[in-house]
mmCIF file of C-alpha atoms in Angstrom:
data_model
loop_
_atom_site.group_PDB
_atom_site.id
_atom_site.type_symbol
_atom_site.label_atom_id
_atom_site.label_comp_id
_atom_site.label_asym_id
_atom_site.label_seq_id
_atom_site.Cartn_x
_atom_site.Cartn_y
_atom_site.Cartn_z
ATOM 1 C CA MET R 3 75.310 96.101 72.692
ATOM 2 C CA ALA R 4 73.723 96.647 76.111
ATOM 3 C CA PRO R 5 73.311 100.328 77.086
ATOM 4 C CA ASN R 6 75.419 99.866 80.232
ATOM 5 C CA GLN R 7 78.264 98.239 78.275
ATOM 6 C CA GLU R 8 78.137 100.993 75.665
ATOM 7 C CA GLY R 9 78.337 103.620 78.378
ATOM 8 C CA GLN R 10 81.386 101.954 79.911
ATOM 9 C CA GLU R 11 83.113 101.797 76.543
ATOM 10 C CA ASN R 12 82.402 105.476 75.955
ATOM 11 C CA LYS R 13 83.912 106.293 79.343
ATOM 12 C CA ALA R 14 86.992 104.241 78.496
ATOM 13 C CA ALA R 15 87.373 106.025 75.157
ATOM 14 C CA ASP R 16 87.026 109.409 76.858
ATOM 15 C CA PHE R 17 89.675 108.367 79.379
ATOM 16 C CA LEU R 18 92.152 107.386 76.667
ATOM 17 C CA GLN R 19 91.823 110.857 75.170
ATOM 18 C CA LEU R 20 92.004 112.500 78.585
ATOM 19 C CA SER R 21 95.202 110.696 79.577
ATOM 20 C CA LYS R 22 97.048 112.301 76.660
ATOM 21 C CA THR R 23 96.684 115.806 78.083
ATOM 22 C CA LYS R 24 97.571 117.681 81.256
ATOM 23 C CA SER R 25 94.047 118.978 81.713
ATOM 24 C CA LEU R 26 90.676 117.549 82.693
ATOM 25 C CA LEU R 27 88.805 120.257 80.784
ATOM 26 C CA GLN R 28 86.366 119.229 78.066
ATOM 27 C CA SER R 29 88.423 120.603 75.193
ATOM 28 C CA ASP R 30 92.023 121.459 74.363
ATOM 29 C CA GLU R 31 90.760 124.741 72.912
ATOM 30 C CA LEU R 32 89.310 125.807 76.250
ATOM 31 C CA TYR R 33 92.547 124.927 78.028
ATOM 32 C CA GLN R 34 94.584 126.892 75.491
ATOM 33 C CA TYR R 35 92.277 129.839 76.033
ATOM 34 C CA ILE R 36 93.057 129.788 79.766
ATOM 35 C CA LEU R 37 96.790 129.519 79.159
ATOM 36 C CA GLU R 38 96.954 132.228 76.523
ATOM 37 C CA THR R 39 94.607 134.624 78.316
ATOM 38 C CA SER R 40 95.557 134.332 81.976
ATOM 39 C CA VAL R 41 98.721 132.283 82.387
ATOM 40 C CA TYR R 42 101.323 132.912 79.696
ATOM 41 C CA PRO R 43 100.981 136.739 79.642
ATOM 42 C CA ARG R 44 101.929 136.861 83.345
ATOM 43 C CA GLU R 45 104.494 134.068 83.338
ATOM 44 C CA HIS R 46 107.958 135.196 84.474
ATOM 45 C CA GLU R 47 110.465 135.064 81.611
ATOM 46 C CA CYS R 48 112.593 132.532 83.504
ATOM 47 C CA LEU R 49 109.553 130.306 84.053
ATOM 48 C CA LYS R 50 108.837 130.402 80.346
ATOM 49 C CA GLU R 51 112.468 129.567 79.586
ATOM 50 C CA LEU R 52 112.425 126.618 81.989
ATOM 51 C CA ARG R 53 109.086 125.378 80.654
ATOM 52 C CA GLU R 54 110.366 125.471 77.079
ATOM 53 C CA LEU R 55 113.574 123.701 78.112
ATOM 54 C CA THR R 56 111.652 120.972 79.929
ATOM 55 C CA LYS R 57 109.357 120.373 76.947
ATOM 56 C CA LYS R 58 112.404 119.082 75.062
ATOM 57 C CA HIS R 59 113.203 116.511 77.758
ATOM 58 C CA PRO R 60 112.215 112.857 77.129
ATOM 59 C CA ARG R 61 110.185 112.798 80.351
ATOM 60 C CA ASN R 62 108.427 116.109 79.781
ATOM 61 C CA TYR R 63 105.113 114.576 80.883
ATOM 62 C CA MET R 64 106.365 115.173 84.446
ATOM 63 C CA LEU R 65 106.274 118.953 83.941
ATOM 64 C CA SER R 66 103.736 120.692 86.164
ATOM 65 C CA ALA R 67 100.862 122.314 84.313
ATOM 66 C CA PRO R 68 101.402 126.092 84.019
ATOM 67 C CA ASP R 69 97.908 126.983 85.257
ATOM 68 C CA GLU R 70 98.355 124.716 88.271
ATOM 69 C CA ALA R 71 101.710 126.284 89.114
ATOM 70 C CA GLN R 72 100.196 129.757 88.779
ATOM 71 C CA PHE R 73 97.383 128.770 91.146
ATOM 72 C CA LEU R 74 99.810 127.406 93.750
ATOM 73 C CA SER R 75 101.881 130.584 93.483
ATOM 74 C CA MET R 76 98.841 132.680 94.353
ATOM 75 C CA LEU R 77 97.962 130.300 97.194
ATOM 76 C CA LEU R 78 101.456 130.704 98.662
ATOM 77 C CA LYS R 79 101.007 134.471 98.666
ATOM 78 C CA LEU R 80 97.520 134.273 100.169
ATOM 79 C CA ILE R 81 98.731 132.219 103.128
ATOM 80 C CA ASN R 82 101.969 134.233 103.445
ATOM 81 C CA ALA R 83 104.052 131.080 103.172
ATOM 82 C CA LYS R 84 107.714 131.447 104.050
ATOM 83 C CA ASN R 85 108.997 128.008 105.059
ATOM 84 C CA THR R 86 108.066 125.409 102.455
ATOM 85 C CA MET R 87 108.893 121.914 101.250
ATOM 86 C CA GLU R 88 108.657 120.255 97.856
ATOM 87 C CA ILE R 89 108.827 116.477 97.378
ATOM 88 C CA GLY R 90 109.471 115.727 93.717
ATOM 89 C CA VAL R 91 111.313 118.453 91.816
ATOM 90 C CA TYR R 92 112.097 117.220 88.277
ATOM 91 C CA THR R 93 113.602 120.225 86.415
ATOM 92 C CA GLY R 94 112.223 122.701 88.947
ATOM 93 C CA TYR R 95 109.351 124.468 87.166
ATOM 94 C CA SER R 96 106.939 124.412 90.120
ATOM 95 C CA LEU R 97 109.942 124.917 92.417
ATOM 96 C CA LEU R 98 110.810 128.137 90.595
ATOM 97 C CA TYR R 99 107.199 129.300 90.860
ATOM 98 C CA THR R 100 107.409 128.736 94.631
ATOM 99 C CA ALA R 101 110.765 130.463 94.941
ATOM 100 C CA LEU R 102 109.426 133.511 93.117
ATOM 101 C CA ALA R 103 106.288 133.593 95.288
ATOM 102 C CA ILE R 104 107.804 133.437 98.773
ATOM 103 C CA PRO R 105 109.732 136.308 100.448
ATOM 104 C CA ASP R 106 113.424 136.862 99.808
ATOM 105 C CA ASP R 107 114.286 135.226 103.135
ATOM 106 C CA GLY R 108 111.908 132.316 102.511
ATOM 107 C CA LYS R 109 113.141 128.738 102.281
ATOM 108 C CA ILE R 110 112.263 125.638 100.271
ATOM 109 C CA LEU R 111 113.461 122.194 101.299
ATOM 110 C CA ALA R 112 113.417 120.431 97.913
ATOM 111 C CA MET R 113 113.800 116.665 97.576
ATOM 112 C CA ASP R 114 114.227 114.485 94.504
ATOM 113 C CA ILE R 115 115.963 111.219 93.685
ATOM 114 C CA ASN R 116 117.520 112.722 90.554
ATOM 115 C CA ARG R 117 119.914 115.665 90.877
ATOM 116 C CA GLU R 118 120.631 115.546 87.144
ATOM 117 C CA TYR R 119 117.102 116.683 86.293
ATOM 118 C CA TYR R 120 117.263 119.466 88.883
ATOM 119 C CA GLU R 121 120.574 120.694 87.524
ATOM 120 C CA LEU R 122 119.044 121.060 84.051
ATOM 121 C CA GLY R 123 116.890 123.849 85.392
ATOM 122 C CA LEU R 124 119.294 125.204 88.008
ATOM 123 C CA PRO R 125 121.010 127.759 85.706
ATOM 124 C CA ILE R 126 117.601 129.296 84.968
ATOM 125 C CA ILE R 127 116.683 129.306 88.673
ATOM 126 C CA GLU R 128 119.983 131.064 89.368
ATOM 127 C CA LYS R 129 119.252 133.518 86.556
ATOM 128 C CA ALA R 130 115.940 134.335 88.266
ATOM 129 C CA GLY R 131 117.884 135.249 91.415
ATOM 130 C CA VAL R 132 116.126 132.838 93.779
ATOM 131 C CA ALA R 133 118.524 129.890 94.072
ATOM 132 C CA HIS R 134 119.531 131.032 97.583
ATOM 133 C CA LYS R 135 116.053 130.095 98.827
ATOM 134 C CA ILE R 136 116.428 126.424 97.828
ATOM 135 C CA ASP R 137 117.970 123.642 99.904
ATOM 136 C CA PHE R 138 118.095 120.711 97.479
ATOM 137 C CA ARG R 139 118.517 117.180 98.859
ATOM 138 C CA GLU R 140 119.114 114.260 96.518
ATOM 139 C CA GLY R 141 117.693 110.878 97.453
ATOM 140 C CA PRO R 142 114.465 109.261 98.664
ATOM 141 C CA ALA R 143 112.370 111.625 100.753
ATOM 142 C CA LEU R 144 111.083 109.152 103.340
ATOM 143 C CA PRO R 145 114.389 108.634 105.223
ATOM 144 C CA LEU R 146 114.920 112.391 105.478
ATOM 145 C CA LEU R 147 111.348 112.912 106.646
ATOM 146 C CA ASP R 148 111.851 110.233 109.297
ATOM 147 C CA GLN R 149 114.952 112.056 110.536
ATOM 148 C CA MET R 150 113.033 115.315 110.739
ATOM 149 C CA ILE R 151 110.181 113.734 112.666
ATOM 150 C CA GLN R 152 112.645 112.464 115.257
ATOM 151 C CA ASP R 153 113.749 116.043 115.906
ATOM 152 C CA GLU R 154 110.898 118.011 117.461
ATOM 153 C CA LYS R 155 112.307 121.329 116.269
ATOM 154 C CA TYR R 156 110.859 120.555 112.817
ATOM 155 C CA HIS R 157 107.369 119.709 114.048
ATOM 156 C CA GLY R 158 104.737 122.160 112.864
ATOM 157 C CA THR R 159 107.253 124.471 111.179
ATOM 158 C CA PHE R 160 106.271 124.325 107.496
ATOM 159 C CA ASP R 161 103.713 126.720 106.060
ATOM 160 C CA PHE R 162 103.266 124.813 102.814
ATOM 161 C CA ILE R 163 104.322 121.406 101.482
ATOM 162 C CA PHE R 164 103.863 120.268 97.885
ATOM 163 C CA VAL R 165 104.051 116.599 96.895
ATOM 164 C CA ASP R 166 104.461 115.523 93.271
ATOM 165 C CA ALA R 167 106.409 112.298 93.514
ATOM 166 C CA ASP R 168 105.890 108.517 93.542
ATOM 167 C CA LYS R 169 102.169 107.922 93.939
ATOM 168 C CA ASN R 170 102.674 104.583 95.665
ATOM 169 C CA ASN R 171 104.170 106.512 98.604
ATOM 170 C CA TYR R 172 101.605 109.299 98.916
ATOM 171 C CA ILE R 173 100.096 107.750 102.044
ATOM 172 C CA ASN R 174 103.560 107.274 103.536
ATOM 173 C CA TYR R 175 104.409 110.908 102.825
ATOM 174 C CA HIS R 176 101.148 112.050 104.373
ATOM 175 C CA LYS R 177 101.768 110.098 107.581
ATOM 176 C CA ARG R 178 105.000 112.016 108.050
ATOM 177 C CA ILE R 179 104.467 115.510 106.722
ATOM 178 C CA ILE R 180 101.236 115.987 108.640
ATOM 179 C CA GLU R 181 103.521 116.265 111.676
ATOM 180 C CA LEU R 182 105.785 118.801 109.966
ATOM 181 C CA VAL R 183 103.218 121.244 108.544
ATOM 182 C CA LYS R 184 101.927 123.776 111.046
ATOM 183 C CA VAL R 185 98.307 123.916 112.207
ATOM 184 C CA GLY R 186 96.708 126.178 109.617
ATOM 185 C CA GLY R 187 99.358 125.234 107.075
ATOM 186 C CA VAL R 188 98.609 123.608 103.725
ATOM 187 C CA ILE R 189 99.753 120.440 101.959
ATOM 188 C CA GLY R 190 99.196 120.092 98.229
ATOM 189 C CA TYR R 191 99.170 116.703 96.504
ATOM 190 C CA ASP R 192 99.430 116.598 92.726
ATOM 191 C CA ASN R 193 97.874 114.086 90.286
ATOM 192 C CA THR R 194 95.072 112.983 92.597
ATOM 193 C CA LEU R 195 92.682 112.420 89.693
ATOM 194 C CA TRP R 196 95.386 110.494 87.809
ATOM 195 C CA CYS R 197 94.372 111.364 84.258
ATOM 196 C CA GLY R 198 90.746 110.692 85.138
ATOM 197 C CA SER R 199 91.473 107.004 85.738
ATOM 198 C CA VAL R 200 89.994 107.163 89.254
ATOM 199 C CA ALA R 201 86.500 107.410 87.747
ATOM 200 C CA VAL R 202 86.635 104.846 84.943
ATOM 201 C CA PRO R 203 85.942 101.103 85.129
ATOM 202 C CA PRO R 204 88.863 99.003 86.428
ATOM 203 C CA ASP R 205 89.051 97.174 83.091
ATOM 204 C CA ALA R 206 89.304 100.370 81.014
ATOM 205 C CA LYS R 207 92.157 100.520 78.516
ATOM 206 C CA MET R 208 95.178 102.325 79.944
ATOM 207 C CA ASP R 209 98.936 101.936 79.895
ATOM 208 C CA GLU R 210 100.623 99.945 82.636
ATOM 209 C CA ARG R 211 102.076 102.981 84.422
ATOM 210 C CA LEU R 212 98.633 104.505 84.820
ATOM 211 C CA ARG R 213 97.076 101.230 85.861
ATOM 212 C CA TYR R 214 99.790 100.455 88.432
ATOM 213 C CA HIS R 215 99.495 103.791 90.235
ATOM 214 C CA ARG R 216 95.713 104.087 89.939
ATOM 215 C CA ASP R 217 95.012 101.897 92.959
ATOM 216 C CA PHE R 218 97.508 103.836 95.080
ATOM 217 C CA VAL R 219 95.859 107.123 94.145
ATOM 218 C CA LEU R 220 92.409 105.722 94.954
ATOM 219 C CA GLU R 221 93.653 104.460 98.324
ATOM 220 C CA PHE R 222 95.245 107.814 99.118
ATOM 221 C CA ASN R 223 92.141 109.784 98.150
ATOM 222 C CA LYS R 224 90.002 107.664 100.460
ATOM 223 C CA ALA R 225 92.485 108.010 103.318
ATOM 224 C CA VAL R 226 92.752 111.819 103.280
ATOM 225 C CA ALA R 227 88.985 112.184 102.869
ATOM 226 C CA LEU R 228 88.629 110.450 106.254
ATOM 227 C CA ASP R 229 91.566 112.114 108.048
ATOM 228 C CA PRO R 230 90.089 114.200 110.923
ATOM 229 C CA ARG R 231 93.296 116.243 111.275
ATOM 230 C CA ILE R 232 92.715 118.109 108.022
ATOM 231 C CA GLU R 233 90.209 119.955 105.883
ATOM 232 C CA ILE R 234 90.444 118.974 102.226
ATOM 233 C CA CYS R 235 89.559 120.391 98.853
ATOM 234 C CA GLN R 236 90.087 118.331 95.701
ATOM 235 C CA LEU R 237 90.424 120.524 92.636
ATOM 236 C CA SER R 238 90.024 119.484 89.020
ATOM 237 C CA ILE R 239 92.814 121.789 87.879
ATOM 238 C CA ALA R 240 95.506 120.073 85.747
ATOM 239 C CA ASP R 241 95.591 116.377 86.733
ATOM 240 C CA GLY R 242 93.836 116.923 90.042
ATOM 241 C CA VAL R 243 95.244 118.732 93.074
ATOM 242 C CA THR R 244 94.176 117.951 96.615
ATOM 243 C CA LEU R 245 94.738 120.665 99.208
ATOM 244 C CA CYS R 246 94.871 119.648 102.852
ATOM 245 C CA ARG R 247 94.730 122.283 105.580
ATOM 246 C CA ARG R 248 95.888 121.003 108.943
ATOM 247 C CA ILE R 249 93.371 121.813 111.671
ATOM 248 C CA SER R 250 94.730 119.740 114.572
#
């Protein structure tokens, strides 16, 4: 076997293992160390309850990584975010983290195509005493974003926007929400390393869902890297998080 071919096969094998986890770290043991040392001991009891509930759901792979959610919570506090948006809610784990992080009079415009998933976690969000901060809208986000763009009162009003939804629309979301986040505000995009698939050969073994969205993620990553309206930072936490700070 040629050395180059062997190297590609090793990368593909590493990717298959990587795609089974929610972390890009070199070992599951190291990730568990982070969770058990720094994340779980400080996790709000309602967050833990919602996380455990979501783990039992058939689509639990959509659950945000706890260390990622903790990081975003700290970021929200550092930038004093008050008016926020979340595109892609699922059962509301990252949404609850946001609601706990922002002030009591803070607001989250939360959008998802599936109210049923959101309502699984809603009793726990209510138990945490932060449901009043959430304005949940069921349905595709793009039509609502288009409506908001047409009304100038929404322009530049959001401190923080988090996107964890259909990867094939990430560029379409970016084109719209860049107008809605304030200058100095932050947009966070989840899954921008897409289980590590962005760095493996195109013919690497992967399931069809990963392969289908891989090209969209690659296209999005290239687009935001060249966008002069933002500063970016791509983090290897969880499945890759790209932070975009609007500068103009």
